[in-house]
Coordinates of C-alpha atoms and ligand atoms in Angstrom, one line a residue:
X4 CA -108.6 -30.4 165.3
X5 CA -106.5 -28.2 166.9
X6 CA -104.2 -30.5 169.0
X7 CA -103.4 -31.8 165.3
X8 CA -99.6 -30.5 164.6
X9 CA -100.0 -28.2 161.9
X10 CA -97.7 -27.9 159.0
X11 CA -97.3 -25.3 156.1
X12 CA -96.0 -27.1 152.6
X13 CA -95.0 -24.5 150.4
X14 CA -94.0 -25.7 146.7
X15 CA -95.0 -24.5 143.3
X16 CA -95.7 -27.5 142.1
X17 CA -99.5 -28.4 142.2
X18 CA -99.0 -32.4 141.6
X19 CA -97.0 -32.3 145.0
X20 CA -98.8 -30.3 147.2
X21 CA -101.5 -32.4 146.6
X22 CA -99.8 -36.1 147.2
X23 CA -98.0 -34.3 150.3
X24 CA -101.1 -32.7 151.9
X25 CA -102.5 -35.8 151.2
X26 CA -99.7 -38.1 152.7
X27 CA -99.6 -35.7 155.9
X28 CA -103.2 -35.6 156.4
X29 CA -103.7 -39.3 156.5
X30 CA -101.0 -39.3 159.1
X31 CA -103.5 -36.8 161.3
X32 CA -101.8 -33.6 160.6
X33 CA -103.3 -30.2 159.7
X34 CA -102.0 -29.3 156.2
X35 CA -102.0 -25.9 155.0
X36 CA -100.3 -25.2 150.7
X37 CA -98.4 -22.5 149.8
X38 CA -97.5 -22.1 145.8
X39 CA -94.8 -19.3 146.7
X40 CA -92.7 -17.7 149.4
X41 CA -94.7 -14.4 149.8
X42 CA -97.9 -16.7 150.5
X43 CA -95.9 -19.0 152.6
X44 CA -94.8 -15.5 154.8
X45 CA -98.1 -14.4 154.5
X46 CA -99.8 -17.7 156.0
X47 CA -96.8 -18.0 159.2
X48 CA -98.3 -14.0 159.7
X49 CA -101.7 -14.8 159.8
X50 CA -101.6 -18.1 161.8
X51 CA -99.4 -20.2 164.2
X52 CA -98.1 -23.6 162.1
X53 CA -95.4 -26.0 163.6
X54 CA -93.2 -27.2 161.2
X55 CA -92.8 -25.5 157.7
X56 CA -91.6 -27.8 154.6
X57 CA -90.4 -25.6 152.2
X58 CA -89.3 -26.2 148.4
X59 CA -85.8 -24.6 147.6
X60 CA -86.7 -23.7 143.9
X61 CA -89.8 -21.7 144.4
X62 CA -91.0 -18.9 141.8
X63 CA -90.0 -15.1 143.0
X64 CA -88.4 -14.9 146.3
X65 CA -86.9 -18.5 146.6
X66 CA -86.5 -20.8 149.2
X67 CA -83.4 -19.8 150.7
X68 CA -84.5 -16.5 151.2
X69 CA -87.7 -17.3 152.1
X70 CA -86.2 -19.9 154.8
X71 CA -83.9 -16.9 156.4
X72 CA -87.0 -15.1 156.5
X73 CA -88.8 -17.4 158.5
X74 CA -86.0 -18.2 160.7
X75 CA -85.5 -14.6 162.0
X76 CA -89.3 -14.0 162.6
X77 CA -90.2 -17.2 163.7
X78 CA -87.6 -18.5 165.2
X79 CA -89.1 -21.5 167.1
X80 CA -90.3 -22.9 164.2
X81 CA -88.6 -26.2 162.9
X82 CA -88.0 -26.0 158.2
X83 CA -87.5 -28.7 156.5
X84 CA -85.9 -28.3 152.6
X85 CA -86.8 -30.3 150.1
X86 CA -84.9 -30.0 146.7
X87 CA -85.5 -31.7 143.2
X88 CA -81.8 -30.9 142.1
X89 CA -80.4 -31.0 145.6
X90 CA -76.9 -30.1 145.6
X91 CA -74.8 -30.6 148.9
X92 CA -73.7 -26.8 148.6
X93 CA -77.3 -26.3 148.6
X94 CA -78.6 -28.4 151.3
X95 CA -75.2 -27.0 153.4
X96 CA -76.5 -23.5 152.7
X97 CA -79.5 -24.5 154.3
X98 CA -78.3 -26.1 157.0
X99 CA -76.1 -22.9 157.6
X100 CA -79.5 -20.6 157.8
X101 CA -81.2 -22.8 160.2
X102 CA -83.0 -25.9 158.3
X103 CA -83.6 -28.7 160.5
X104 CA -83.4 -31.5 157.6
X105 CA -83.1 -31.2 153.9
X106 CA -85.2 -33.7 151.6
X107 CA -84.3 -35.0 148.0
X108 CA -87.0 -35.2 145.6
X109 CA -88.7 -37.4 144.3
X110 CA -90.5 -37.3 147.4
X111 CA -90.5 -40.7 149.6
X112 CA -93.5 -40.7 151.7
X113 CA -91.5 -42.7 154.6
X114 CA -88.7 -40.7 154.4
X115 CA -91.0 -37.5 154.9
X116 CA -92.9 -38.4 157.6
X117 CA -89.6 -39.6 159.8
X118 CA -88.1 -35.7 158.8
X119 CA -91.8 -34.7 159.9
X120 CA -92.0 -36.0 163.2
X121 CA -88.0 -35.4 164.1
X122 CA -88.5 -31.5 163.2
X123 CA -91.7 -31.7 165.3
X124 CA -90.2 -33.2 168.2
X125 CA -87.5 -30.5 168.3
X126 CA -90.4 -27.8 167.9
X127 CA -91.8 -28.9 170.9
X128 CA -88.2 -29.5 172.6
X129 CA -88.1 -25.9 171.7
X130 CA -91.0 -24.5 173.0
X131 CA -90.2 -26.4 176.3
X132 CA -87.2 -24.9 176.3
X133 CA -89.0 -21.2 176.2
X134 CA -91.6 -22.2 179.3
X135 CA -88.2 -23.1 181.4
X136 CA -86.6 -20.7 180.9
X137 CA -89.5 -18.5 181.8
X138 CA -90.3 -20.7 185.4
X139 CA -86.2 -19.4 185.8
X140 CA -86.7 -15.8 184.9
X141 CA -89.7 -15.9 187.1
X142 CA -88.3 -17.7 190.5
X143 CA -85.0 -15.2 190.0
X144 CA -87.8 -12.3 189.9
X145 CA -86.9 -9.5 192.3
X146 CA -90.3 -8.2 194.2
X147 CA -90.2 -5.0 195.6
X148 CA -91.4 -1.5 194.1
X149 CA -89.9 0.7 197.4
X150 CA -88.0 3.2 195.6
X151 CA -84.6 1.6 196.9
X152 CA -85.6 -1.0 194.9
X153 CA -86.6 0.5 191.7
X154 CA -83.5 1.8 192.1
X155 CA -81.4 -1.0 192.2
X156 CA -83.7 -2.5 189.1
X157 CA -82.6 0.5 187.1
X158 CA -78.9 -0.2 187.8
X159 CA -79.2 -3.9 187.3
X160 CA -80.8 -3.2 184.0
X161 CA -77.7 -0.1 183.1
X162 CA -74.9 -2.7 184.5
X163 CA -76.2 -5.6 182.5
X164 CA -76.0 -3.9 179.0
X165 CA -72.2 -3.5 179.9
X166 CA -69.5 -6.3 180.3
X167 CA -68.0 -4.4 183.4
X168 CA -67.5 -6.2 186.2
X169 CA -69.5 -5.6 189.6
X170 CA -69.2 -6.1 193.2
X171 CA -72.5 -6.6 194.9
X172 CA -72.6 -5.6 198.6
X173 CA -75.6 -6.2 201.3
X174 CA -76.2 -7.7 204.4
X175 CA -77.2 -11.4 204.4
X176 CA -80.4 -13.0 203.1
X177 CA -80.6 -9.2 201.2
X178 CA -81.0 -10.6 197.6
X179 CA -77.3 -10.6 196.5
X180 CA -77.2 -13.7 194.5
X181 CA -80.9 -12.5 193.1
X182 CA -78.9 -9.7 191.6
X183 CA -76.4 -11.1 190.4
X184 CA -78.8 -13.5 188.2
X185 CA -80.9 -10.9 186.8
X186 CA -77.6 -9.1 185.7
X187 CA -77.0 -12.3 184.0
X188 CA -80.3 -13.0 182.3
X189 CA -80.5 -9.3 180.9
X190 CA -76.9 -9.6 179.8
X191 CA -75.9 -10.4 176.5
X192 CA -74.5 -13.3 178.0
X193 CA -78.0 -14.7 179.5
X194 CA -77.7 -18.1 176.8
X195 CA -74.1 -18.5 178.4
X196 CA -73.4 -20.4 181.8
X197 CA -74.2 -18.6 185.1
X198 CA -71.9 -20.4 187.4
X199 CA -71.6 -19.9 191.0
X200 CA -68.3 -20.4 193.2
X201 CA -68.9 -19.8 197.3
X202 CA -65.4 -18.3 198.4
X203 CA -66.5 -18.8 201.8
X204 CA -67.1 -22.8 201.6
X205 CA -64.3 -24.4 199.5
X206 CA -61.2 -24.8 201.6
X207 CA -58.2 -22.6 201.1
X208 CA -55.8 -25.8 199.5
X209 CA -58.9 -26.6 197.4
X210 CA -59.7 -23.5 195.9
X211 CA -57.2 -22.4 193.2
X212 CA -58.3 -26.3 191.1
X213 CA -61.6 -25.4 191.6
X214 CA -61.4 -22.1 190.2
X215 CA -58.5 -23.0 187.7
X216 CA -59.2 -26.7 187.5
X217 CA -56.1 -28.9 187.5
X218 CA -54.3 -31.4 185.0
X219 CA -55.4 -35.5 186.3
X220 CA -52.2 -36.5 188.4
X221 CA -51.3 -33.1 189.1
X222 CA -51.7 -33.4 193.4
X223 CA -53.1 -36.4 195.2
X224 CA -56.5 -36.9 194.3
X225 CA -56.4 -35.7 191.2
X226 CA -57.3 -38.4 188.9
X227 CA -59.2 -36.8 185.9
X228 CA -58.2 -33.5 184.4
X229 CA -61.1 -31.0 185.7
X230 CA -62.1 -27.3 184.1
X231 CA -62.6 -25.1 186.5
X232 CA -65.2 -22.5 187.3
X233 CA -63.4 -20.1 185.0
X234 CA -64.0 -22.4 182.2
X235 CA -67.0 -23.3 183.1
X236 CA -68.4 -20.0 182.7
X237 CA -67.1 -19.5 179.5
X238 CA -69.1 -17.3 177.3
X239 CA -71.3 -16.6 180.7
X240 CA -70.7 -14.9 184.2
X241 CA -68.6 -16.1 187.2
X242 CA -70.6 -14.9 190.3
X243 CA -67.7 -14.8 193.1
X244 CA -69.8 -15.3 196.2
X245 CA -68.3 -13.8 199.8
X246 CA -65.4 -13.1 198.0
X247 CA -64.2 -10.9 201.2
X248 CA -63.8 -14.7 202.6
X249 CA -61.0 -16.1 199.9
X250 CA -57.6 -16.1 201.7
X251 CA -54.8 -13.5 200.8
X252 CA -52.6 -15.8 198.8
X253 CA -55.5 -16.8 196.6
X254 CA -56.3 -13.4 196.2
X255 CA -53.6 -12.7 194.4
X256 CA -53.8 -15.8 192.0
X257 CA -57.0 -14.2 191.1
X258 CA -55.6 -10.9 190.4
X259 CA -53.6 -11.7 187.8
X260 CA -56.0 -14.2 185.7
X261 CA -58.5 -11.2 185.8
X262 CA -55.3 -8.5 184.6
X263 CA -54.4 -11.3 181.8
X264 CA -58.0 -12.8 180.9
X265 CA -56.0 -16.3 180.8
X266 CA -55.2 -19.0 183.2
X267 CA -53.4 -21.9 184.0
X268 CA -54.8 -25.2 185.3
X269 CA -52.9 -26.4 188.1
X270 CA -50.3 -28.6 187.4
X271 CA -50.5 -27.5 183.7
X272 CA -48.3 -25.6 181.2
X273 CA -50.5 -24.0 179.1
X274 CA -52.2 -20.9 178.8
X275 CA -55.8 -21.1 178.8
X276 CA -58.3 -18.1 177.4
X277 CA -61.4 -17.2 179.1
X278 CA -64.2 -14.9 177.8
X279 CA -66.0 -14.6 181.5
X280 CA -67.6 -12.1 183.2
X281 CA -66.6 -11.9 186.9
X282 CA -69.7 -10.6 189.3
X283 CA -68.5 -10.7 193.0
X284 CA -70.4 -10.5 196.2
X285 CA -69.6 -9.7 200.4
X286 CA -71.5 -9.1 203.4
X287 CA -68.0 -7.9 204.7
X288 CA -66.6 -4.0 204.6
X289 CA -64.1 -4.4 202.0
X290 CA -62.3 -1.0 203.4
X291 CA -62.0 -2.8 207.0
X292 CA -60.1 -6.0 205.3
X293 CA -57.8 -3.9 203.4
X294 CA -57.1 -1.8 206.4
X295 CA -56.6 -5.1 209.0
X296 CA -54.4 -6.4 205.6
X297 CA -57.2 -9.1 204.7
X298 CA -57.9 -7.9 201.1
X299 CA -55.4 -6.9 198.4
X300 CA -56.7 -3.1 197.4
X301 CA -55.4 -3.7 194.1
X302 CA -58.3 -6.6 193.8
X303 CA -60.7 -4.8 195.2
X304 CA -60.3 -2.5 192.2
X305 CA -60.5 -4.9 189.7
X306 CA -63.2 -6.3 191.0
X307 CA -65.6 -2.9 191.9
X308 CA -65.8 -1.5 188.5
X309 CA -69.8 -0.8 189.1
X310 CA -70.4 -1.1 192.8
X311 CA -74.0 -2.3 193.1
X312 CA -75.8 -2.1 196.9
X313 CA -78.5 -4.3 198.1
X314 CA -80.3 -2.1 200.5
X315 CA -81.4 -3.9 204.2
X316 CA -85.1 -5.1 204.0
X317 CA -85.6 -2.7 207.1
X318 CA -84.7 0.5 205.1
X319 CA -87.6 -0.2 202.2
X320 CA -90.5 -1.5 204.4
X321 CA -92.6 -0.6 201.6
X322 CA -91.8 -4.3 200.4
X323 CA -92.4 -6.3 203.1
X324 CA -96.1 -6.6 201.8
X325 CA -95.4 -7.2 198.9
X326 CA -93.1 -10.3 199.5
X327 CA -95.2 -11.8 202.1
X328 CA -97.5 -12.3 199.3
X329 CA -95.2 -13.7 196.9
X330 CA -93.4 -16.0 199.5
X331 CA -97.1 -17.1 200.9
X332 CA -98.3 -17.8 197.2
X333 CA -95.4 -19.9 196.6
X334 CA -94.5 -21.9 200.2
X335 CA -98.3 -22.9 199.5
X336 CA -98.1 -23.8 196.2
X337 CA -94.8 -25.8 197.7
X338 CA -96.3 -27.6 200.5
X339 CA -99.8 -27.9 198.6
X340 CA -101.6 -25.7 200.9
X341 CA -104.4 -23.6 200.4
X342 CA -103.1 -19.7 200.3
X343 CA -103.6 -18.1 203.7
X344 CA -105.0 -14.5 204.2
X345 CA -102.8 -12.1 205.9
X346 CA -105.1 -10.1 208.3
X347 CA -104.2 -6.2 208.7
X348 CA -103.2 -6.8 212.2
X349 CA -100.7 -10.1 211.0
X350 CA -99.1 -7.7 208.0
X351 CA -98.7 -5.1 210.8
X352 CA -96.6 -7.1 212.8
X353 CA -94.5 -8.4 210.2
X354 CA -93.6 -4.9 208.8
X355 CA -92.7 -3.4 212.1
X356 CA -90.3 -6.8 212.9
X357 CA -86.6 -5.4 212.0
X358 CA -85.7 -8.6 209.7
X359 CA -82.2 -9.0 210.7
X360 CA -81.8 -11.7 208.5
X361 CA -83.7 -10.1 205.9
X362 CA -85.5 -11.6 202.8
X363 CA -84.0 -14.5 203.5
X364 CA -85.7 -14.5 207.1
X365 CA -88.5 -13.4 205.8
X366 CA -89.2 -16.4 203.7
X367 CA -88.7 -18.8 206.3
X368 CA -90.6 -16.7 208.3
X369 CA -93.5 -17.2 205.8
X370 CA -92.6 -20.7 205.1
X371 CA -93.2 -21.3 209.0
X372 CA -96.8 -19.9 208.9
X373 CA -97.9 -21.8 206.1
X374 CA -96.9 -25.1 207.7
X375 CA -97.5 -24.4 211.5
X376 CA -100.2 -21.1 211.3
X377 CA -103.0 -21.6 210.8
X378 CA -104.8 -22.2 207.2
X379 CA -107.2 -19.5 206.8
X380 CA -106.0 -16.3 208.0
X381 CA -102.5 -15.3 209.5
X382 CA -102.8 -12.6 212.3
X383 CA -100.8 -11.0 215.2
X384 CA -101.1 -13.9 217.5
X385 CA -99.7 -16.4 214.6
X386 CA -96.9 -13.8 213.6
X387 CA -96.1 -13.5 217.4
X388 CA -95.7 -17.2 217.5
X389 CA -92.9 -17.5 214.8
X390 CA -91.3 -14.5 215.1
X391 CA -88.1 -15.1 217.3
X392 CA -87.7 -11.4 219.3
X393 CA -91.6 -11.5 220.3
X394 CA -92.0 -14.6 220.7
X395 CA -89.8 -14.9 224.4
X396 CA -92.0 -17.7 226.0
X397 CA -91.6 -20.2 222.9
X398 CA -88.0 -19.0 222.2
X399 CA -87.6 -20.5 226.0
X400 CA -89.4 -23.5 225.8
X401 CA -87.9 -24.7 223.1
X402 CA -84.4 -24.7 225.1
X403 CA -83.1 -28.0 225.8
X404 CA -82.7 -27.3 229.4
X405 CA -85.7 -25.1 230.1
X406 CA -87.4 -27.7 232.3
X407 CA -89.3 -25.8 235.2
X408 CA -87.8 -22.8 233.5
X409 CA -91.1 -21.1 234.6
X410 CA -89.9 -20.8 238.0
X411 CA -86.2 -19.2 237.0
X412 CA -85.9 -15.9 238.6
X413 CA -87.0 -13.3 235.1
X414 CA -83.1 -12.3 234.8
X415 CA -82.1 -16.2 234.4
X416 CA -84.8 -16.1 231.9
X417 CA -83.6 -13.5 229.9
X418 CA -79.9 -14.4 229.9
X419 CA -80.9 -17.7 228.5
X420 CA -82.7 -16.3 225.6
X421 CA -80.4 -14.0 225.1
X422 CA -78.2 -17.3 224.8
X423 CA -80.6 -18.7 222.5
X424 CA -80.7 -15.5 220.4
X425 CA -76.9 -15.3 219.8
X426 CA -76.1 -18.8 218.7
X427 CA -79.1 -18.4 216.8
X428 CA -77.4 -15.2 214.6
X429 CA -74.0 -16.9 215.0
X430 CA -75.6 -19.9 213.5
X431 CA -77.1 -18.1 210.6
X432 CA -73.7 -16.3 210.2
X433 CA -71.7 -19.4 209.9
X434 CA -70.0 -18.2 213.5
X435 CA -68.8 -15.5 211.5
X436 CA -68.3 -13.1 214.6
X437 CA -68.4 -9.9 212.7
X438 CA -71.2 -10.7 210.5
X439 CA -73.3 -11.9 213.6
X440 CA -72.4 -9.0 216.0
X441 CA -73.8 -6.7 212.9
X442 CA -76.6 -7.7 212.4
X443 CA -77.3 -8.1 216.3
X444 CA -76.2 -4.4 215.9
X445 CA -72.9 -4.7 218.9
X446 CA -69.6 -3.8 218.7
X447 CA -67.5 -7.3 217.9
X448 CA -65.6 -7.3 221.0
X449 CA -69.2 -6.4 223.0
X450 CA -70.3 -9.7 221.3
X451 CA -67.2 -11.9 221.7
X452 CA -67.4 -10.5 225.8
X453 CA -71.7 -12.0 226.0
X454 CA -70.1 -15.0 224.3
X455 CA -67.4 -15.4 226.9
X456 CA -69.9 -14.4 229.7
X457 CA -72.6 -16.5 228.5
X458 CA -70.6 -19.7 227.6
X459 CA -70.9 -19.6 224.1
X460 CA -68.7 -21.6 221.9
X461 CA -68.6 -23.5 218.9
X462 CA -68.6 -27.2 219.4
X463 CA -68.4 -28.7 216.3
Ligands
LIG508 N1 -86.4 -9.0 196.2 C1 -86.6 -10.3 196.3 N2 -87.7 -10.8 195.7 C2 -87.9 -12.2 195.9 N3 -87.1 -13.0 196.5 C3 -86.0 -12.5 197.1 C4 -85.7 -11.1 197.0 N4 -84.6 -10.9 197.7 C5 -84.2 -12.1 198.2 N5 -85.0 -13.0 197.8 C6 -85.0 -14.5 198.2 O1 -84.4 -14.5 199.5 C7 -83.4 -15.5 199.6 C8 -82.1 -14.9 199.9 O2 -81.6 -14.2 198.7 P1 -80.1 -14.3 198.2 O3 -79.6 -15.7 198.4 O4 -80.0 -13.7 196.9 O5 -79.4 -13.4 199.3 P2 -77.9 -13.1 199.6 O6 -77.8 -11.6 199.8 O7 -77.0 -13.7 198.6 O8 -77.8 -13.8 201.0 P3 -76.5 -14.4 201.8 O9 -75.6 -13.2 202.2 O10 -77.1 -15.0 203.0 O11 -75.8 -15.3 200.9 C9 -83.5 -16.3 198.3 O12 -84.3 -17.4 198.5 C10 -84.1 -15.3 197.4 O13 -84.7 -15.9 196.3
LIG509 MG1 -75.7 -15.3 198.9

């Protein structure tokens, strides 16, 4: 009975609620009558009902009324109009306030059950859309109650009631792009686009068409005519991601589409009006790339309205508990594992580790135990394993030319994991030098000196 679809006909005529409840039922629905619009509100109070069918000429309140009513407290719930002297001003009216379908009397029975199961089907389209958009709120959830981070939730939830723009700043694997979503979902602008644009990865002759878009046949290459991010994210937020990374020239391009709000495709003539809200991100020091002549300072102003700072995961230890369990709850549910235990000593070891690479290490971290540790419970000795700083006789075995490394002399041993550690950090860095000799916490000409004296260099 109560997998049947159930549907509220609300009509003052008695003859056709009758051969309608009777039409429906047979068709295995649950019908429920309504004479008039204050017992049709009264029913969608008391109980849930998926579709409503709902006559326009209704006694009291009538059915225009009654269906703006419904619409704005139920607004999931598909109405179908039906009309005995349907006029198209009416049935537009209708449509105007949110009807899915509007029916001509007399009543067809064929013609009613195809409106039924349409305005059903987008009820449950509907409701489907809800539970996504819940799975996305909830993977984009920030965990962390340190007080750092209840911090930064109460400036999240102060920036996103504004349209200002923001410049989100952290070390990497922090949380940046985390941030910048849950700006966007609290926003006003949450059913608009969120698109993303990494400065760092589109090449400088590429970027201004991808930002901008281009007209087709307006550079080699160019064979369709392509929006750009900009208008992509109309109506939305543009999240500008490692912004301190987009070249000088292109800078500027930037700065004037965000003093005019318009833009110009490349190769095109006309001016093009954007509604976007910018959100930009860096792991650099702005103030050092303005100084070395890297960053325009007049950009950087435009862009830091509402400076926003993701704190290191080493200054709120507090959360490091509290994301192990969230990233072991979901890299088992991932891998179809049965949830591991973290044993006092295991959680020990993982809060006093200084996460470098911050959240970001710390889920892979995570994701490692759950496929290599073992199943049951995760302790010291497992953490040891995967954790690269304490985990020295791994760290060396895995080196491609370790063989008999055992019998190296300790200080050959330690200059090759010290080799291992710094590709390692350049690796995660993107061979960004300064990024990498940061979070290894040395000067960058201290690190560029090991690299020299340890052979390191890129060779790809
Ligand atoms: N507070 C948090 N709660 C849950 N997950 C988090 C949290 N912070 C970060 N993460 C997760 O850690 C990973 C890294 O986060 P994110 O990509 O937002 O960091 P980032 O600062 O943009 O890093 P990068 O500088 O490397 O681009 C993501 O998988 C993200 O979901
Ligand atoms: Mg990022």
């Amino acid at each position: 009975m109560s997998d049947q679809p159930a549907i509220l006909v609300v009509d003052d005529e008695k003859n056709i609620l009758t051969a309608l409840a009777r039409a429906l039922s047979l068709d295995g629905y649950a019908v429920v009558t309504a004479a008039s619009g204050e017992e049709a509100l009264r029913v969608v109070e008391e109980r849930s009902v998926d579709l409503v069918m709902l006559d326009v000429k209704l006694p009291g309140m009538d059915g225009l009324e009654v269906l703006g009513l419904l619409r704005s407290r139920s607004p999931d719930t598909p109405v179908v109009m039906m009309s005995g002297h349907g006029t198209i001003e009416t049935a537009v009216r209708a449509t105007r306030l949110g009807a899915f379908d509007f029916i001509e009397k007399p009543i067809n029975v064929e013609r009613i059950l195809v409106a039924v199961s349409n305005a059903l089907q987008l009820g449950r389209l509907r409701r489907e859309n809800v539970d996504l958009r819940r799975q996305i709120e909830a993977r984009y959830h920030l965990v962390g109650d340190s007080r750092p981070m209840r911090e930064l939730r109460d400036r999240i939830a102060t920036t996103a009631q504004t349209n200002g723009r923001v410049l989100i700043r952290g070390e990497n694997g922090t949380g940046k792009e985390l941030v910048a979503r849950q700006i966007h979902q609290l926003s006003k602008r949450r059913t608009g686009p969120f698109v993303r644009m990494n400065c760092a990865a589109v090449p400088n002759e590429l970027i201004e068409s991808v930002l901008f878009g281009h007209e087709k046949g307006s550079f080699t290459g160019a064979t369709e005519t392509r929006r750009g991010k900009f208008e992509q994210a109309n109506k939305g937020t543009l999240f500008l991601d490692e912004i301190g990374d987009m070249g000088v020239q292109m800078q500027s391009k930037l700065l004037r589409v965000l003093q005019e709000g318009e833009l110009e495709r490349v190769g095109g003539s006309e001016m093009i009006s954007v509604d976007v809200r910018v959100i930009s991100a860096t792991n650099k020091n702005l103030e050092d790339e303005i100084r070395h002549g890297r960053f325009r300072e007049d950009l950087y102003y435009r862009i830091n309205v509402i400076p926003l700072t993701v704190p290191p995961l080493r200054d709120r230890r507090d959360d490091i508990s509290l994301l192990c369990d969230h990233f072991l709850r979901s890299a088992s549910d991932e891998h179809g594992r049965k949830m591991p235990r973290l044993a006092v000593d295991g959680a020990q070891a993982l809060c006093a580790y200084s996460w470098p690479g911050n959240v970001r290490e710390l889920a892979n971290i995570i994701d490692r135990l759950v496929i290599l540790g073992p199943s049951d419970v995760i302790d010291a000795a497992a953490v040891a394993q995967v954790l690269p700083l304490q985990a020295l006789e791994p760290a060396c075995a895995e080196m491609p030319d370790t063989a008999g490394g055992d019998e190296l002399p300790l200080r050959e041993r330690v200059r090759m994991l010290e080799r291992e550690l710094i590709e390692r950090e350049l690796g995660r860095h993107s061979w960004n030098i300064s990024s990498a000799a940061r979070s290894l916490g040395l000067e960058r000409s201290h690190l560029y000196k090991k690299m020299a004296n340890l052979g390191i260099g890129r060779n790809d």
